[in-house]
mmCIF file of N, CA, C and O in Angstrom:
data_model
loop_
_atom_site.group_PDB
_atom_site.id
_atom_site.type_symbol
_atom_site.label_atom_id
_atom_site.label_comp_id
_atom_site.label_asym_id
_atom_site.label_seq_id
_atom_site.Cartn_x
_atom_site.Cartn_y
_atom_site.Cartn_z
ATOM 1 N N THR A 67 11.602 14.484 -31.606
ATOM 2 C CA THR A 67 11.099 14.654 -30.429
ATOM 3 C C THR A 67 10.531 13.704 -30.571
ATOM 4 O O THR A 67 10.365 12.893 -31.890
ATOM 5 N N ILE A 68 10.089 12.880 -29.225
ATOM 6 C CA ILE A 68 8.809 11.809 -29.005
ATOM 7 C C ILE A 68 8.105 12.102 -28.302
ATOM 8 O O ILE A 68 8.260 12.249 -26.877
ATOM 9 N N GLU A 69 6.998 10.627 -28.717
ATOM 10 C CA GLU A 69 5.319 11.877 -29.009
ATOM 11 C C GLU A 69 4.242 10.534 -28.400
ATOM 12 O O GLU A 69 4.715 9.236 -29.799
ATOM 13 N N THR A 70 4.691 10.760 -27.600
ATOM 14 C CA THR A 70 3.275 8.932 -27.358
ATOM 15 C C THR A 70 1.888 9.850 -27.319
ATOM 16 O O THR A 70 1.724 10.932 -26.806
ATOM 17 N N LYS A 71 1.007 8.851 -28.166
ATOM 18 C CA LYS A 71 -0.110 9.804 -28.313
ATOM 19 C C LYS A 71 -1.503 9.042 -27.480
ATOM 20 O O LYS A 71 -1.174 7.425 -27.768
ATOM 21 N N ILE A 72 -1.576 8.988 -26.645
ATOM 22 C CA ILE A 72 -2.844 7.945 -26.410
ATOM 23 C C ILE A 72 -4.826 8.066 -26.444
ATOM 24 O O ILE A 72 -5.150 9.638 -26.552
ATOM 25 N N LYS A 73 -5.682 7.302 -27.405
ATOM 26 C CA LYS A 73 -6.826 7.160 -27.459
ATOM 27 C C LYS A 73 -7.820 7.367 -26.477
ATOM 28 O O LYS A 73 -8.036 6.490 -25.714
ATOM 29 N N TYR A 74 -8.451 8.743 -26.355
ATOM 30 C CA TYR A 74 -9.227 8.966 -24.613
ATOM 31 C C TYR A 74 -10.748 9.798 -25.969
ATOM 32 O O TYR A 74 -10.494 10.754 -26.929
ATOM 33 N N ASN A 75 -11.377 9.206 -26.000
ATOM 34 C CA ASN A 75 -13.056 9.395 -26.591
ATOM 35 C C ASN A 75 -13.053 9.771 -27.607
ATOM 36 O O ASN A 75 -13.148 10.977 -28.435
ATOM 37 N N LYS A 76 -11.722 8.965 -28.445
ATOM 38 C CA LYS A 76 -11.721 8.443 -29.923
ATOM 39 C C LYS A 76 -11.875 9.858 -30.718
ATOM 40 O O LYS A 76 -10.703 9.906 -32.126
ATOM 41 N N LYS A 77 -10.376 10.869 -29.633
ATOM 42 C CA LYS A 77 -9.678 11.131 -30.355
ATOM 43 C C LYS A 77 -8.082 10.336 -29.532
ATOM 44 O O LYS A 77 -8.032 9.907 -29.075
ATOM 45 N N PHE A 78 -6.518 11.628 -30.356
ATOM 46 C CA PHE A 78 -5.995 11.147 -29.528
ATOM 47 C C PHE A 78 -5.391 12.590 -29.446
ATOM 48 O O PHE A 78 -5.237 13.553 -29.007
ATOM 49 N N TYR A 79 -4.369 12.328 -27.408
ATOM 50 C CA TYR A 79 -3.732 13.284 -27.669
ATOM 51 C C TYR A 79 -2.261 12.770 -26.580
ATOM 52 O O TYR A 79 -1.856 11.406 -26.490
ATOM 53 N N GLY A 80 -1.874 13.665 -26.456
ATOM 54 C CA GLY A 80 -0.416 13.703 -25.846
ATOM 55 C C GLY A 80 -0.489 13.438 -24.804
ATOM 56 O O GLY A 80 0.418 12.272 -23.152
ATOM 57 N N ILE A 81 -1.241 14.055 -23.504
ATOM 58 C CA ILE A 81 -0.948 14.043 -22.074
ATOM 59 C C ILE A 81 -2.680 14.197 -21.815
ATOM 60 O O ILE A 81 -3.868 14.821 -22.819
ATOM 61 N N VAL A 82 -3.868 12.809 -21.202
ATOM 62 C CA VAL A 82 -4.733 13.380 -21.013
ATOM 63 C C VAL A 82 -5.376 13.860 -19.088
ATOM 64 O O VAL A 82 -4.509 12.740 -18.923
ATOM 65 N N ILE A 83 -4.973 14.538 -18.504
ATOM 66 C CA ILE A 83 -6.437 14.211 -17.331
ATOM 67 C C ILE A 83 -7.407 14.844 -16.870
ATOM 68 O O ILE A 83 -8.028 15.588 -17.793
ATOM 69 N N GLU A 84 -7.552 13.818 -16.756
ATOM 70 C CA GLU A 84 -9.417 13.475 -16.163
ATOM 71 C C GLU A 84 -9.749 14.841 -15.932
ATOM 72 O O GLU A 84 -9.057 14.972 -14.540
ATOM 73 N N ASP A 85 -11.116 14.360 -14.800
ATOM 74 C CA ASP A 85 -12.176 14.389 -14.025
ATOM 75 C C ASP A 85 -10.711 15.077 -13.032
ATOM 76 O O ASP A 85 -11.059 13.704 -12.201
ATOM 77 N N ASN A 86 -11.383 15.836 -11.705
ATOM 78 C CA ASN A 86 -10.927 16.062 -10.544
ATOM 79 C C ASN A 86 -9.523 15.278 -10.116
ATOM 80 O O ASN A 86 -9.192 14.533 -8.506
ATOM 81 N N VAL A 87 -8.618 15.523 -10.370
ATOM 82 C CA VAL A 87 -7.217 15.616 -10.478
ATOM 83 C C VAL A 87 -6.533 16.674 -9.704
ATOM 84 O O VAL A 87 -6.531 17.786 -10.157
ATOM 85 N N TRP A 88 -5.699 16.476 -8.733
ATOM 86 C CA TRP A 88 -4.833 17.214 -8.003
ATOM 87 C C TRP A 88 -3.636 17.148 -7.910
ATOM 88 O O TRP A 88 -2.967 16.188 -8.667
ATOM 89 N N ILE A 89 -2.753 18.181 -9.017
ATOM 90 C CA ILE A 89 -1.431 18.412 -9.036
ATOM 91 C C ILE A 89 -0.622 19.162 -8.791
ATOM 92 O O ILE A 89 -0.913 20.422 -8.480
ATOM 93 N N GLY A 90 0.037 18.855 -7.662
ATOM 94 C CA GLY A 90 0.928 19.600 -5.905
ATOM 95 C C GLY A 90 1.506 20.846 -7.612
ATOM 96 O O GLY A 90 1.840 20.315 -8.153
ATOM 97 N N SER A 91 2.202 21.466 -7.173
ATOM 98 C CA SER A 91 3.329 22.636 -7.515
ATOM 99 C C SER A 91 4.443 22.057 -7.700
ATOM 100 O O SER A 91 5.119 20.620 -7.135
ATOM 101 N N ASN A 92 4.901 22.571 -8.448
ATOM 102 C CA ASN A 92 6.879 21.826 -10.246
ATOM 103 C C ASN A 92 6.994 20.070 -10.284
ATOM 104 O O ASN A 92 7.284 19.819 -10.391
ATOM 105 N N ALA A 93 5.504 19.233 -10.079
ATOM 106 C CA ALA A 93 5.411 18.477 -10.898
ATOM 107 C C ALA A 93 5.518 18.722 -12.095
ATOM 108 O O ALA A 93 4.557 19.720 -12.673
ATOM 109 N N VAL A 94 5.683 17.873 -13.430
ATOM 110 C CA VAL A 94 6.443 17.524 -14.380
ATOM 111 C C VAL A 94 4.984 16.989 -14.128
ATOM 112 O O VAL A 94 5.854 15.510 -14.629
ATOM 113 N N ILE A 95 4.056 17.050 -15.409
ATOM 114 C CA ILE A 95 3.391 15.695 -16.320
ATOM 115 C C ILE A 95 4.125 15.791 -17.922
ATOM 116 O O ILE A 95 3.807 16.804 -18.746
ATOM 117 N N LEU A 96 4.402 14.517 -18.160
ATOM 118 C CA LEU A 96 4.889 14.370 -19.445
ATOM 119 C C LEU A 96 4.296 13.796 -20.681
ATOM 120 O O LEU A 96 3.309 13.014 -20.084
ATOM 121 N N SER A 97 5.059 13.879 -21.848
ATOM 122 C CA SER A 97 3.572 13.073 -23.370
ATOM 123 C C SER A 97 3.779 11.818 -22.435
ATOM 124 O O SER A 97 4.747 11.254 -22.273
ATOM 125 N N GLY A 98 2.616 11.404 -23.166
ATOM 126 C CA GLY A 98 2.166 10.044 -22.657
ATOM 127 C C GLY A 98 1.337 9.776 -21.273
ATOM 128 O O GLY A 98 1.256 8.626 -20.882
ATOM 129 N N CYS A 99 1.011 10.807 -20.607
ATOM 130 C CA CYS A 99 0.620 10.764 -19.346
ATOM 131 C C CYS A 99 -1.015 10.815 -19.731
ATOM 132 O O CYS A 99 -1.397 11.560 -19.922
ATOM 133 N N HIS A 100 -1.493 9.290 -18.763
ATOM 134 C CA HIS A 100 -2.868 9.655 -18.437
ATOM 135 C C HIS A 100 -3.202 9.784 -16.647
ATOM 136 O O HIS A 100 -2.514 8.165 -16.647
ATOM 137 N N LEU A 101 -3.589 10.595 -16.312
ATOM 138 C CA LEU A 101 -3.635 10.434 -14.867
ATOM 139 C C LEU A 101 -5.678 9.990 -15.515
ATOM 140 O O LEU A 101 -6.582 11.341 -15.545
ATOM 141 N N LYS A 102 -5.873 8.776 -14.853
ATOM 142 C CA LYS A 102 -7.326 9.073 -14.346
ATOM 143 C C LYS A 102 -8.006 9.570 -13.384
ATOM 144 O O LYS A 102 -7.384 10.079 -12.356
ATOM 145 N N LYS A 103 -9.295 9.752 -13.431
ATOM 146 C CA LYS A 103 -10.683 10.242 -12.242
ATOM 147 C C LYS A 103 -10.214 10.052 -11.238
ATOM 148 O O LYS A 103 -9.336 9.053 -11.043
ATOM 149 N N GLY A 104 -10.135 11.487 -10.809
ATOM 150 C CA GLY A 104 -9.767 11.418 -8.962
ATOM 151 C C GLY A 104 -8.354 11.293 -8.157
ATOM 152 O O GLY A 104 -8.116 10.690 -6.902
ATOM 153 N N SER A 105 -7.262 11.191 -9.329
ATOM 154 C CA SER A 105 -6.356 11.081 -8.709
ATOM 155 C C SER A 105 -4.586 12.813 -8.041
ATOM 156 O O SER A 105 -6.050 13.703 -7.932
ATOM 157 N N ILE A 106 -3.977 12.277 -8.085
ATOM 158 C CA ILE A 106 -3.176 13.062 -6.955
ATOM 159 C C ILE A 106 -2.300 13.124 -7.404
ATOM 160 O O ILE A 106 -1.395 12.329 -7.403
ATOM 161 N N VAL A 107 -1.478 13.925 -7.482
ATOM 162 C CA VAL A 107 -0.733 13.535 -8.048
ATOM 163 C C VAL A 107 0.891 14.838 -7.092
ATOM 164 O O VAL A 107 0.113 16.344 -7.213
ATOM 165 N N SER A 108 1.872 14.203 -6.562
ATOM 166 C CA SER A 108 2.775 15.335 -6.122
ATOM 167 C C SER A 108 3.725 15.974 -6.073
ATOM 168 O O SER A 108 3.882 15.868 -7.339
ATOM 169 N N SER A 109 3.533 17.697 -5.180
ATOM 170 C CA SER A 109 4.575 18.556 -5.173
ATOM 171 C C SER A 109 5.862 18.086 -6.557
ATOM 172 O O SER A 109 6.433 16.626 -5.496
ATOM 173 N N GLY A 110 6.438 18.572 -7.076
ATOM 174 C CA GLY A 110 8.001 17.166 -7.438
ATOM 175 C C GLY A 110 8.177 15.854 -8.510
ATOM 176 O O GLY A 110 9.329 16.308 -8.755
ATOM 177 N N SER A 111 6.720 15.834 -8.600
ATOM 178 C CA SER A 111 6.837 14.545 -9.047
ATOM 179 C C SER A 111 6.609 14.754 -10.796
ATOM 180 O O SER A 111 6.475 15.324 -11.279
ATOM 181 N N VAL A 112 7.898 13.434 -11.164
ATOM 182 C CA VAL A 112 7.731 13.841 -12.799
ATOM 183 C C VAL A 112 7.257 12.170 -13.013
ATOM 184 O O VAL A 112 7.111 11.129 -12.545
ATOM 185 N N VAL A 113 5.950 12.350 -13.721
ATOM 186 C CA VAL A 113 5.396 11.117 -13.998
ATOM 187 C C VAL A 113 5.408 11.581 -15.120
ATOM 188 O O VAL A 113 5.072 12.265 -16.756
ATOM 189 N N SER A 114 5.191 9.838 -16.310
ATOM 190 C CA SER A 114 5.680 9.846 -17.778
ATOM 191 C C SER A 114 4.027 8.982 -17.588
ATOM 192 O O SER A 114 4.841 8.670 -18.777
ATOM 193 N N SER A 115 3.443 8.141 -17.103
ATOM 194 C CA SER A 115 2.734 6.748 -17.869
ATOM 195 C C SER A 115 1.194 6.948 -17.437
ATOM 196 O O SER A 115 0.203 8.045 -17.211
ATOM 197 N N THR A 116 0.658 6.203 -17.630
ATOM 198 C CA THR A 116 -0.780 5.717 -16.819
ATOM 199 C C THR A 116 -1.084 5.258 -15.704
ATOM 200 O O THR A 116 -0.222 4.074 -15.578
ATOM 201 N N TYR A 117 -2.230 5.649 -14.896
ATOM 202 C CA TYR A 117 -2.104 5.060 -13.604
ATOM 203 C C TYR A 117 -3.906 5.303 -13.318
ATOM 204 O O TYR A 117 -4.653 5.575 -14.697
ATOM 205 N N PRO A 118 -3.933 4.453 -12.563
ATOM 206 C CA PRO A 118 -5.615 4.002 -12.507
ATOM 207 C C PRO A 118 -6.393 4.835 -11.332
ATOM 208 O O PRO A 118 -5.479 6.391 -11.491
ATOM 209 N N GLU A 119 -7.327 4.723 -11.478
ATOM 210 C CA GLU A 119 -8.219 6.350 -10.881
ATOM 211 C C GLU A 119 -8.101 6.177 -9.674
ATOM 212 O O GLU A 119 -7.707 4.768 -9.136
ATOM 213 N N ASN A 120 -8.169 7.395 -9.065
ATOM 214 C CA ASN A 120 -7.889 7.882 -7.113
ATOM 215 C C ASN A 120 -6.533 7.310 -6.964
ATOM 216 O O ASN A 120 -5.936 6.359 -5.428
ATOM 217 N N ALA A 121 -5.689 7.195 -7.594
ATOM 218 C CA ALA A 121 -4.157 7.190 -7.943
ATOM 219 C C ALA A 121 -3.283 8.356 -6.034
ATOM 220 O O ALA A 121 -3.581 9.770 -7.450
ATOM 221 N N ILE A 122 -2.630 7.983 -6.064
ATOM 222 C CA ILE A 122 -1.302 9.160 -5.299
ATOM 223 C C ILE A 122 -0.305 8.537 -5.601
ATOM 224 O O ILE A 122 0.517 7.232 -5.559
ATOM 225 N N ILE A 123 0.163 9.892 -6.369
ATOM 226 C CA ILE A 123 1.061 9.133 -7.106
ATOM 227 C C ILE A 123 2.751 10.392 -6.291
ATOM 228 O O ILE A 123 2.257 11.742 -6.388
ATOM 229 N N ILE A 124 3.488 9.350 -5.925
ATOM 230 C CA ILE A 124 5.037 10.042 -5.879
ATOM 231 C C ILE A 124 6.388 9.967 -6.168
ATOM 232 O O ILE A 124 5.866 9.229 -6.719
ATOM 233 N N GLY A 125 6.736 11.174 -6.713
ATOM 234 C CA GLY A 125 8.775 11.082 -6.735
ATOM 235 C C GLY A 125 8.678 11.010 -8.122
ATOM 236 O O GLY A 125 8.045 11.789 -8.843
ATOM 237 N N ASN A 126 10.319 10.993 -8.169
ATOM 238 C CA ASN A 126 10.815 11.610 -9.060
ATOM 239 C C ASN A 126 12.004 10.285 -9.665
ATOM 240 O O ASN A 126 12.567 10.477 -8.916
ATOM 241 N N PRO A 127 10.820 9.581 -11.033
ATOM 242 C CA PRO A 127 10.565 8.931 -10.850
ATOM 243 C C PRO A 127 9.317 8.608 -10.086
ATOM 244 O O PRO A 127 9.318 8.427 -9.080
ATOM 245 N N ALA A 128 8.115 9.670 -10.503
ATOM 246 C CA ALA A 128 6.623 9.033 -10.087
ATOM 247 C C ALA A 128 6.763 7.624 -9.872
ATOM 248 O O ALA A 128 6.842 6.840 -10.901
ATOM 249 N N ARG A 129 6.084 6.968 -8.732
ATOM 250 C CA ARG A 129 5.531 5.823 -8.899
ATOM 251 C C ARG A 129 4.278 5.681 -7.496
ATOM 252 O O ARG A 129 3.487 7.291 -7.118
ATOM 253 N N LEU A 130 2.882 4.581 -7.928
ATOM 254 C CA LEU A 130 1.851 5.021 -6.952
ATOM 255 C C LEU A 130 2.615 4.192 -6.352
ATOM 256 O O LEU A 130 2.826 3.393 -5.084
ATOM 257 N N LEU A 131 1.988 5.662 -4.985
ATOM 258 C CA LEU A 131 2.161 5.174 -3.911
ATOM 259 C C LEU A 131 1.093 4.335 -2.959
ATOM 260 O O LEU A 131 0.880 3.291 -2.417
ATOM 261 N N LYS A 132 -0.395 4.477 -3.866
ATOM 262 C CA LYS A 132 -2.195 3.436 -3.011
ATOM 263 C C LYS A 132 -2.493 3.847 -3.366
ATOM 264 O O LYS A 132 -3.232 5.296 -4.782
ATOM 265 N N ILE A 133 -4.189 3.125 -3.672
ATOM 266 C CA ILE A 133 -5.274 3.926 -4.595
ATOM 267 C C ILE A 133 -5.906 4.369 -3.186
ATOM 268 O O ILE A 133 -5.632 3.781 -1.803
ATOM 269 N N ARG A 134 -6.878 5.478 -3.244
ATOM 270 C CA ARG A 134 -7.798 5.865 -2.401
ATOM 271 C C ARG A 134 -9.008 5.553 -2.354
ATOM 272 O O ARG A 134 -9.514 4.826 -3.338
ATOM 273 N N GLY A 135 -9.459 4.952 -0.561
ATOM 274 C CA GLY A 135 -10.489 4.085 -0.430
ATOM 275 C C GLY A 135 -10.052 2.716 -0.583
ATOM 276 O O GLY A 135 -10.943 2.133 -0.184
ATOM 277 N N GLN A 136 -9.091 2.782 -0.422
ATOM 278 C CA GLN A 136 -8.140 1.223 -0.226
ATOM 279 C C GLN A 136 -7.758 0.629 1.310
ATOM 280 O O GLN A 136 -6.925 1.759 1.338
#
């Protein structure tokens, strides 16, 4: 098993999902993923990395569509 650790608040985690993150149906969040505040993951996306705050993430594999508010 390949597992990625993310340091968050002085602890290590496999997946970090911060506040106010919306995850659509059938989305897959893989180990090593860090979804920051205000992000949106579209339904059916396969997410496996770190994205900035207020990101809109779509696709398989997931990609950054845009940053909300910009």
